[in-house]
């Protein structure tokens, strides 16, 4: 056997099964420590095959392989056997090292797999959570309660005598109050009359303007009106602007596909949102295509006189819009009549998150949303009443307040806030009125 650079190449001679003399030239790769394959098993198989062949060759040589005297310079038989044995030893050592390497790899993979399995099991067992802006944990679709609210405490709905100032909203980034108009509610102006209904069906109802229309057909000037007295409330009157509304000249009248319950409807982004009669089902009616776009049952919400405002009228579910989007004001049996506020997805009307307050819905005359806060009105019939309670969804805190409010016509059945006009819209005993609101914040004055 000739050998050039012992660990690089070797030349061997042996007889094949037919007796012919065969020379074999082998070269060891200077870079690859092992031959790569498609898998760990294929690598092991290749090494084992090579080892088997080498051991067979040694056995044949020991059994009487010819030493040969042919080609000059070939080593004698002893040298040949020594070289072959050294080659087999190297291959065996290489196989052992490869086995150790693969064993270590398998152990690491098994350890990693075990850790991942434990982590997956831990995540499956942990409930879905999200964090609110105040740093606490907010459980999706689970009502949050006022601090100090206790179901067993039957006096929880009583108003506090102490009057506090309203804090500036935490939902609006600092420095942007002048763009949104959000801040402390300083005062509400006297009602301004725009229209008086001329039939008994107009004793109470809904009238408003869309603060955020999306299409070119209807604008912020368009006025929407629904007379809510009757068993089958379906007619939606549309006016081009407030002047045409005051004169009683509608440009169009739509007939809703399903009847409406009471005065809790609202208009937002070219859709009318309302409660279906005698149900907790919410409907979104697309005002552009004039068809129902979506419907959803408001989970566990009271309806048809279970948890109305103090004036009755089946006002169990009151839909509202403010700077933060679409809201539902209602209660459930579990809440024992306490007001629940839920923020809704404008497309599907599914509940995004909910808060539970400590004031009973039937203890107040009406309510509205402004800057992510709930405001309640103490009475619907007292001429000079107050906005008596505020709940801030940003802080999950509620408190008693005292902002003067006038029910000029002594039967206020609907109050909604329009953040674009910065006005309250109300329906007071046949009279459709608006109130200017004055807001302010530290260092910014008021508007």
Coordinates of C-alpha atoms in Angstrom, one line a residue:
X1 CA 0.0 0.0 0.0
X2 CA 1.2 3.5 -0.9
X3 CA 0.2 6.3 1.4
X4 CA 0.5 10.0 0.7
X5 CA 0.0 12.4 3.6
X6 CA -1.3 9.7 6.0
X7 CA -4.6 11.4 6.7
X8 CA -5.3 12.5 3.1
X9 CA -5.0 9.4 0.7
X10 CA -4.1 5.7 0.6
X11 CA -3.6 3.0 -2.1
X12 CA -4.3 -0.6 -1.4
X13 CA -4.1 -3.8 -3.4
X14 CA -6.2 -7.0 -3.0
X15 CA -7.8 -9.8 -5.0
X16 CA -11.4 -9.5 -6.0
X17 CA -13.8 -12.6 -5.7
X18 CA -12.7 -13.8 -9.2
X19 CA -9.0 -13.7 -8.3
X20 CA -8.1 -10.6 -10.2
X21 CA -5.7 -8.1 -8.5
X22 CA -7.5 -4.8 -7.8
X23 CA -5.9 -1.6 -6.7
X24 CA -8.1 0.8 -4.5
X25 CA -7.3 4.5 -4.1
X26 CA -9.0 6.3 -1.1
X27 CA -9.0 10.0 -0.3
X28 CA -10.2 11.5 3.0
X29 CA -11.9 14.9 2.7
X30 CA -9.7 17.7 4.1
X31 CA -12.8 19.7 5.1
X32 CA -15.8 17.4 5.8
X33 CA -15.7 15.6 9.2
X34 CA -18.5 13.4 8.0
X35 CA -20.6 12.8 4.9
X36 CA -23.9 14.7 5.0
X37 CA -27.2 13.0 4.1
X38 CA -30.9 13.6 4.3
X39 CA -31.1 12.7 7.9
X40 CA -29.1 11.6 11.0
X41 CA -30.0 8.0 10.3
X42 CA -28.5 8.1 6.8
X43 CA -25.3 9.5 8.1
X44 CA -25.0 6.7 10.6
X45 CA -25.8 4.1 8.0
X46 CA -23.1 5.4 5.7
X47 CA -20.4 5.3 8.5
X48 CA -21.5 1.8 9.5
X49 CA -21.3 0.6 5.9
X50 CA -17.8 2.0 5.6
X51 CA -16.7 0.4 8.8
X52 CA -18.2 -3.0 7.8
X53 CA -16.3 -3.0 4.5
X54 CA -13.0 -2.1 6.2
X55 CA -13.4 -4.8 8.8
X56 CA -14.2 -7.3 6.0
X57 CA -11.1 -6.3 4.2
X58 CA -8.9 -6.8 7.3
X59 CA -10.5 -10.2 7.8
X60 CA -9.7 -11.2 4.2
X61 CA -6.1 -10.0 4.5
X62 CA -5.6 -11.9 7.8
X63 CA -7.1 -15.0 6.2
X64 CA -4.4 -15.2 3.6
X65 CA -4.5 -12.2 1.4
X66 CA -1.6 -12.3 -1.1
X67 CA 1.4 -10.2 -0.2
X68 CA 2.3 -9.9 -3.9
X69 CA 5.7 -9.0 -5.3
X70 CA 4.6 -7.1 -8.3
X71 CA 4.7 -3.4 -8.7
X72 CA 7.9 -2.0 -7.2
X73 CA 7.9 0.0 -4.0
X74 CA 4.8 -1.7 -2.5
X75 CA 5.0 -2.3 1.2
X76 CA 5.2 -5.9 2.6
X77 CA 2.1 -7.6 4.0
X78 CA 2.8 -6.6 7.6
X79 CA 2.9 -3.0 6.8
X80 CA -0.2 -3.3 4.7
X81 CA -2.1 -4.9 7.6
X82 CA -0.9 -2.2 10.0
X83 CA -2.1 0.5 7.8
X84 CA -5.4 -1.2 7.3
X85 CA -5.8 -1.6 11.0
X86 CA -5.0 2.0 11.6
X87 CA -7.6 3.0 9.0
X88 CA -10.2 0.9 10.7
X89 CA -9.3 2.4 14.1
X90 CA -9.7 5.9 12.8
X91 CA -13.1 5.1 11.3
X92 CA -14.2 3.5 14.6
X93 CA -13.1 6.5 16.6
X94 CA -14.8 8.8 14.1
X95 CA -18.0 6.8 14.4
X96 CA -17.9 7.0 18.2
X97 CA -17.4 10.8 18.1
X98 CA -20.3 11.1 15.7
X99 CA -22.5 9.0 18.0
X100 CA -21.7 11.2 21.0
X101 CA -22.4 14.4 19.0
X102 CA -25.8 13.1 17.8
X103 CA -26.6 11.9 21.3
X104 CA -25.9 15.4 22.7
X105 CA -28.1 16.9 20.0
X106 CA -31.0 14.6 20.7
X107 CA -30.8 15.4 24.4
X108 CA -30.8 19.1 23.8
X109 CA -33.8 18.8 21.4
X110 CA -35.7 16.7 24.0
X111 CA -35.0 19.2 26.7
X112 CA -36.2 22.1 24.4
X113 CA -39.4 20.1 23.5
X114 CA -40.2 19.5 27.1
X115 CA -39.8 23.2 27.9
X116 CA -42.1 24.2 25.0
X117 CA -44.7 21.7 26.1
X118 CA -44.8 23.1 29.6
X119 CA -45.1 26.7 28.2
X120 CA -47.9 25.7 25.9
X121 CA -49.8 24.0 28.7
X122 CA -49.3 27.1 30.9
X123 CA -50.6 29.4 28.2
X124 CA -53.6 27.2 27.6
X125 CA -54.5 27.4 31.3
X126 CA -54.1 31.2 31.6
X127 CA -57.2 33.3 30.7
X128 CA -57.0 35.9 27.9
X129 CA -56.3 39.3 29.4
X130 CA -55.6 42.8 28.1
X131 CA -54.3 45.8 29.9
X132 CA -56.3 49.0 30.3
X133 CA -54.9 52.5 30.0
X134 CA -54.6 52.9 33.8
X135 CA -52.3 49.9 34.1
X136 CA -54.8 47.4 35.6
X137 CA -56.1 44.2 34.1
X138 CA -59.1 44.5 31.9
X139 CA -61.1 41.3 31.2
X140 CA -62.7 41.4 27.8
X141 CA -66.5 41.4 27.8
X142 CA -66.5 41.2 31.6
X143 CA -68.1 44.2 33.3
X144 CA -65.9 46.3 35.6
X145 CA -67.4 47.5 38.8
X146 CA -67.1 50.8 40.6
X147 CA -64.7 50.6 43.6
X148 CA -66.8 50.0 46.7
X149 CA -69.7 48.4 44.8
X150 CA -71.1 45.4 46.7
X151 CA -74.1 43.4 45.6
X152 CA -75.1 42.6 49.1
X153 CA -75.0 46.3 50.0
X154 CA -78.5 47.5 49.2
X155 CA -77.7 51.1 49.7
X156 CA -75.0 51.2 47.0
X157 CA -77.2 53.3 44.6
X158 CA -77.5 56.2 47.0
X159 CA -76.0 59.5 45.8
X160 CA -73.2 61.0 47.8
X161 CA -73.8 64.5 49.3
X162 CA -70.3 65.6 48.5
X163 CA -69.8 67.3 45.0
X164 CA -66.5 66.9 43.3
X165 CA -64.9 68.4 40.2
X166 CA -64.8 66.3 37.1
X167 CA -61.2 65.2 36.1
X168 CA -60.0 65.8 32.6
X169 CA -60.3 62.7 30.5
X170 CA -57.5 60.2 30.5
X171 CA -58.5 58.9 27.1
X172 CA -57.2 61.9 25.1
X173 CA -53.4 62.3 24.8
X174 CA -52.0 65.3 26.6
X175 CA -52.1 68.5 24.5
X176 CA -54.9 67.3 22.1
X177 CA -57.9 68.5 24.1
X178 CA -58.4 71.5 21.9
X179 CA -58.8 69.1 18.9
X180 CA -61.4 66.8 20.5
X181 CA -63.2 69.2 22.9
X182 CA -62.8 66.7 25.7
X183 CA -62.4 68.0 29.2
X184 CA -64.4 68.8 32.3
X185 CA -68.1 69.4 31.8
X186 CA -68.5 72.9 33.2
X187 CA -72.1 73.7 32.2
X188 CA -75.0 72.9 30.0
X189 CA -76.9 75.8 28.4
X190 CA -80.7 76.4 28.2
X191 CA -82.7 74.3 25.7
X192 CA -83.1 75.8 22.1
X193 CA -86.3 74.7 20.4
X194 CA -86.1 73.5 16.8
X195 CA -89.4 71.7 16.2
X196 CA -92.6 70.7 18.0
X197 CA -94.4 67.5 17.0
X198 CA -97.9 67.9 15.9
X199 CA -99.4 64.5 16.7
X200 CA -99.6 62.2 19.7
X201 CA -97.0 59.9 18.1
X202 CA -94.5 62.6 18.7
X203 CA -94.9 62.9 22.5
X204 CA -91.5 61.2 22.7
X205 CA -89.0 60.0 20.1
X206 CA -85.5 60.3 18.6
X207 CA -83.9 63.1 16.6
X208 CA -80.2 63.6 15.9
X209 CA -77.5 64.3 13.3
X210 CA -74.6 62.0 12.3
X211 CA -71.3 63.3 13.9
X212 CA -69.2 61.2 11.4
X213 CA -70.9 60.5 8.1
X214 CA -68.8 58.5 5.6
X215 CA -70.5 59.0 2.2
X216 CA -71.3 61.9 0.0
X217 CA -75.1 61.5 0.0
X218 CA -75.8 62.2 3.7
X219 CA -73.8 64.8 5.6
X220 CA -73.4 66.3 9.0
X221 CA -76.2 68.6 8.2
X222 CA -78.7 65.8 7.6
X223 CA -81.3 65.4 10.3
X224 CA -82.9 62.1 11.3
X225 CA -86.1 61.8 13.2
X226 CA -88.2 58.9 14.6
X227 CA -91.6 59.3 16.4
X228 CA -91.4 56.5 19.1
X229 CA -95.1 56.3 20.2
X230 CA -96.9 53.3 18.8
X231 CA -96.7 49.5 18.6
X232 CA -94.9 49.3 15.2
X233 CA -92.4 52.1 15.1
X234 CA -90.8 51.9 11.6
X235 CA -90.8 55.3 10.0
X236 CA -87.5 57.2 9.7
X237 CA -87.8 60.8 8.5
X238 CA -84.8 62.4 6.8
X239 CA -84.3 66.1 6.4
X240 CA -81.7 67.9 4.3
X241 CA -80.7 70.3 7.1
X242 CA -81.9 71.8 10.4
X243 CA -83.8 74.5 8.6
X244 CA -85.9 72.0 6.6
X245 CA -86.4 70.0 9.8
X246 CA -87.7 73.0 11.6
X247 CA -90.2 73.7 8.7
X248 CA -91.3 70.0 8.7
X249 CA -90.2 69.3 5.1
X250 CA -88.6 65.8 4.9
X251 CA -86.7 64.9 1.8
X252 CA -87.2 61.2 2.3
X253 CA -89.0 58.7 4.5
X254 CA -87.6 55.2 5.1
X255 CA -89.6 52.2 6.4
X256 CA -87.4 50.1 8.7
X257 CA -87.5 46.4 8.0
X258 CA -88.1 45.5 11.7
X259 CA -89.9 47.6 14.4
X260 CA -87.9 49.7 16.9
X261 CA -88.2 49.7 20.7
X262 CA -88.4 53.1 22.5
X263 CA -85.9 56.0 22.2
X264 CA -82.5 54.4 22.5
X265 CA -81.5 54.7 18.8
X266 CA -78.5 56.5 17.4
X267 CA -76.9 57.4 14.0
X268 CA -73.2 56.9 13.4
X269 CA -71.1 56.6 10.2
X270 CA -74.1 56.3 7.9
X271 CA -75.8 53.6 10.0
X272 CA -78.9 53.7 12.2
X273 CA -78.4 51.6 15.4
X274 CA -81.5 50.5 17.2
X275 CA -83.1 47.9 19.5
X276 CA -85.6 45.6 18.0
X277 CA -89.0 45.7 19.6
X278 CA -89.5 43.3 22.6
X279 CA -86.0 41.9 22.4
X280 CA -82.4 42.5 23.4
X281 CA -81.4 42.3 19.7
X282 CA -79.5 45.2 18.3
X283 CA -79.8 46.1 14.6
X284 CA -77.6 48.1 12.3
X285 CA -79.5 49.6 9.4
X286 CA -77.2 50.9 6.5
X287 CA -78.7 54.2 5.5
X288 CA -77.0 54.3 2.2
X289 CA -77.9 50.8 0.9
X290 CA -81.2 50.9 2.9
X291 CA -80.9 47.3 4.3
X292 CA -80.0 45.6 7.5
X293 CA -76.2 45.2 7.7
X294 CA -75.8 43.3 11.0
X295 CA -77.6 42.2 14.1
X296 CA -76.5 41.0 17.5
X297 CA -78.1 40.1 20.9
X298 CA -76.6 42.2 23.6
X299 CA -75.6 39.6 26.2
X300 CA -77.9 39.3 29.2
X301 CA -79.3 42.8 28.7
X302 CA -82.7 43.6 30.2
X303 CA -85.4 44.6 27.7
X304 CA -89.1 45.6 27.5
X305 CA -89.4 47.2 30.9
X306 CA -86.9 45.1 32.9
X307 CA -84.3 47.9 33.6
X308 CA -85.6 51.2 32.0
X309 CA -84.9 54.8 33.0
X310 CA -87.2 56.2 35.6
X311 CA -89.7 57.5 33.0
X312 CA -90.3 54.0 31.7
X313 CA -91.0 53.8 28.0
X314 CA -89.1 50.5 27.6
X315 CA -85.9 52.4 27.7
X316 CA -83.9 49.3 28.7
X317 CA -81.1 49.7 26.1
X318 CA -79.8 53.1 25.2
X319 CA -77.3 53.4 22.3
X320 CA -75.0 56.4 22.3
X321 CA -72.0 57.8 20.3
X322 CA -69.1 60.0 21.5
X323 CA -65.5 60.7 20.6
X324 CA -64.6 57.1 21.5
X325 CA -67.2 55.4 19.3
X326 CA -70.4 53.4 19.8
X327 CA -71.8 52.5 23.3
X328 CA -74.6 50.7 24.9
X329 CA -76.1 51.8 28.2
X330 CA -78.2 49.1 29.9
X331 CA -78.4 46.7 32.8
X332 CA -78.7 43.0 33.6
X333 CA -80.3 40.7 36.3
X334 CA -76.8 39.9 37.5
X335 CA -76.0 43.6 37.9
X336 CA -79.3 44.0 39.9
X337 CA -80.3 47.1 37.8
X338 CA -77.0 48.9 38.1
X339 CA -76.0 50.7 34.8
X340 CA -73.6 48.8 32.6
X341 CA -71.6 50.6 29.9
X342 CA -70.4 48.5 26.9
X343 CA -68.3 49.7 24.0
X344 CA -69.4 48.1 20.8
X345 CA -67.8 47.4 17.5
X346 CA -69.5 49.7 14.9
X347 CA -69.6 47.0 12.2
X348 CA -70.7 43.8 14.1
X349 CA -71.9 45.5 17.3
X350 CA -70.1 42.9 19.4
X351 CA -69.1 44.0 22.8
X352 CA -65.4 45.1 23.0
X353 CA -65.3 45.8 26.8
X354 CA -67.7 46.6 29.6
X355 CA -67.9 48.5 32.8
X356 CA -70.3 48.2 35.7
X357 CA -71.3 51.4 37.6
X358 CA -72.9 51.7 41.1
X359 CA -76.0 53.7 40.1
X360 CA -79.3 52.1 39.3
X361 CA -80.7 52.7 35.9
X362 CA -84.2 53.2 37.1
X363 CA -83.0 55.9 39.6
X364 CA -82.1 58.4 36.8
X365 CA -84.2 60.1 34.1
X366 CA -81.7 59.6 31.2
X367 CA -78.0 59.3 30.4
X368 CA -75.5 60.1 27.7
X369 CA -71.8 59.4 26.8
X370 CA -69.2 62.1 26.4
X371 CA -65.4 61.7 26.1
X372 CA -65.6 58.0 27.2
X373 CA -67.6 59.0 30.3
X374 CA -71.2 58.3 31.3
X375 CA -73.3 61.1 32.6
X376 CA -76.7 60.6 34.2
X377 CA -79.6 63.1 34.6
X378 CA -81.3 63.0 37.9
X379 CA -84.9 63.6 36.7
X380 CA -86.8 63.6 33.4
X381 CA -89.7 65.8 34.6
X382 CA -88.3 68.3 37.2
X383 CA -87.8 71.6 35.4
X384 CA -84.5 72.5 37.1
X385 CA -82.6 69.2 37.7
X386 CA -79.0 68.2 37.6
X387 CA -76.5 66.0 35.8
X388 CA -75.8 64.1 39.0
X389 CA -73.4 61.3 38.3
X390 CA -70.3 60.7 36.1
X391 CA -68.4 57.4 35.5
X392 CA -65.0 57.6 33.7
X393 CA -64.2 54.4 31.7
X394 CA -60.5 55.5 31.6
X395 CA -60.1 55.3 35.4
X396 CA -63.0 52.9 36.2
X397 CA -64.2 55.4 38.8
X398 CA -67.6 57.1 39.3
X399 CA -68.6 60.0 41.4
X400 CA -71.5 62.3 42.2
X401 CA -71.6 65.7 40.5
X402 CA -74.0 68.6 40.2
X403 CA -74.2 70.3 36.8
X404 CA -77.5 72.2 36.3
X405 CA -79.8 70.9 33.6
X406 CA -83.3 72.1 32.5
X407 CA -86.3 70.0 31.5
X408 CA -88.2 73.0 30.1
X409 CA -91.2 71.0 28.9
X410 CA -91.2 68.6 31.8
X411 CA -91.0 65.2 30.1
X412 CA -87.5 64.6 28.7
X413 CA -87.5 61.1 27.0
X414 CA -84.2 61.2 25.0
X415 CA -80.8 62.9 25.5
X416 CA -77.9 62.2 23.2
X417 CA -74.5 63.9 22.7
X418 CA -73.1 65.0 19.3
X419 CA -69.4 65.6 19.7
X420 CA -69.1 67.2 16.2
X421 CA -71.7 69.8 17.0
X422 CA -70.8 69.8 20.7
X423 CA -74.4 69.8 21.7
X424 CA -76.9 67.6 23.5
X425 CA -80.0 66.6 21.5
X426 CA -83.2 66.0 23.5
X427 CA -86.8 65.2 23.0
X428 CA -88.8 66.9 25.7
X429 CA -92.6 66.3 25.7
X430 CA -93.2 66.8 21.9
X431 CA -90.4 69.4 21.7
X432 CA -87.1 68.7 19.9
X433 CA -84.4 70.8 21.5
X434 CA -80.6 71.2 21.7
X435 CA -78.3 72.3 24.6
X436 CA -74.9 73.8 24.2
X437 CA -72.3 72.3 26.5
X438 CA -69.3 74.1 27.9
X439 CA -66.1 72.1 28.5
X440 CA -62.8 73.1 30.0
X441 CA -59.5 71.7 31.2
X442 CA -56.5 72.8 33.1
X443 CA -54.6 75.7 31.4
X444 CA -56.9 75.7 28.3
X445 CA -59.9 77.8 29.2
X446 CA -63.4 76.6 28.1
X447 CA -65.6 76.3 25.0

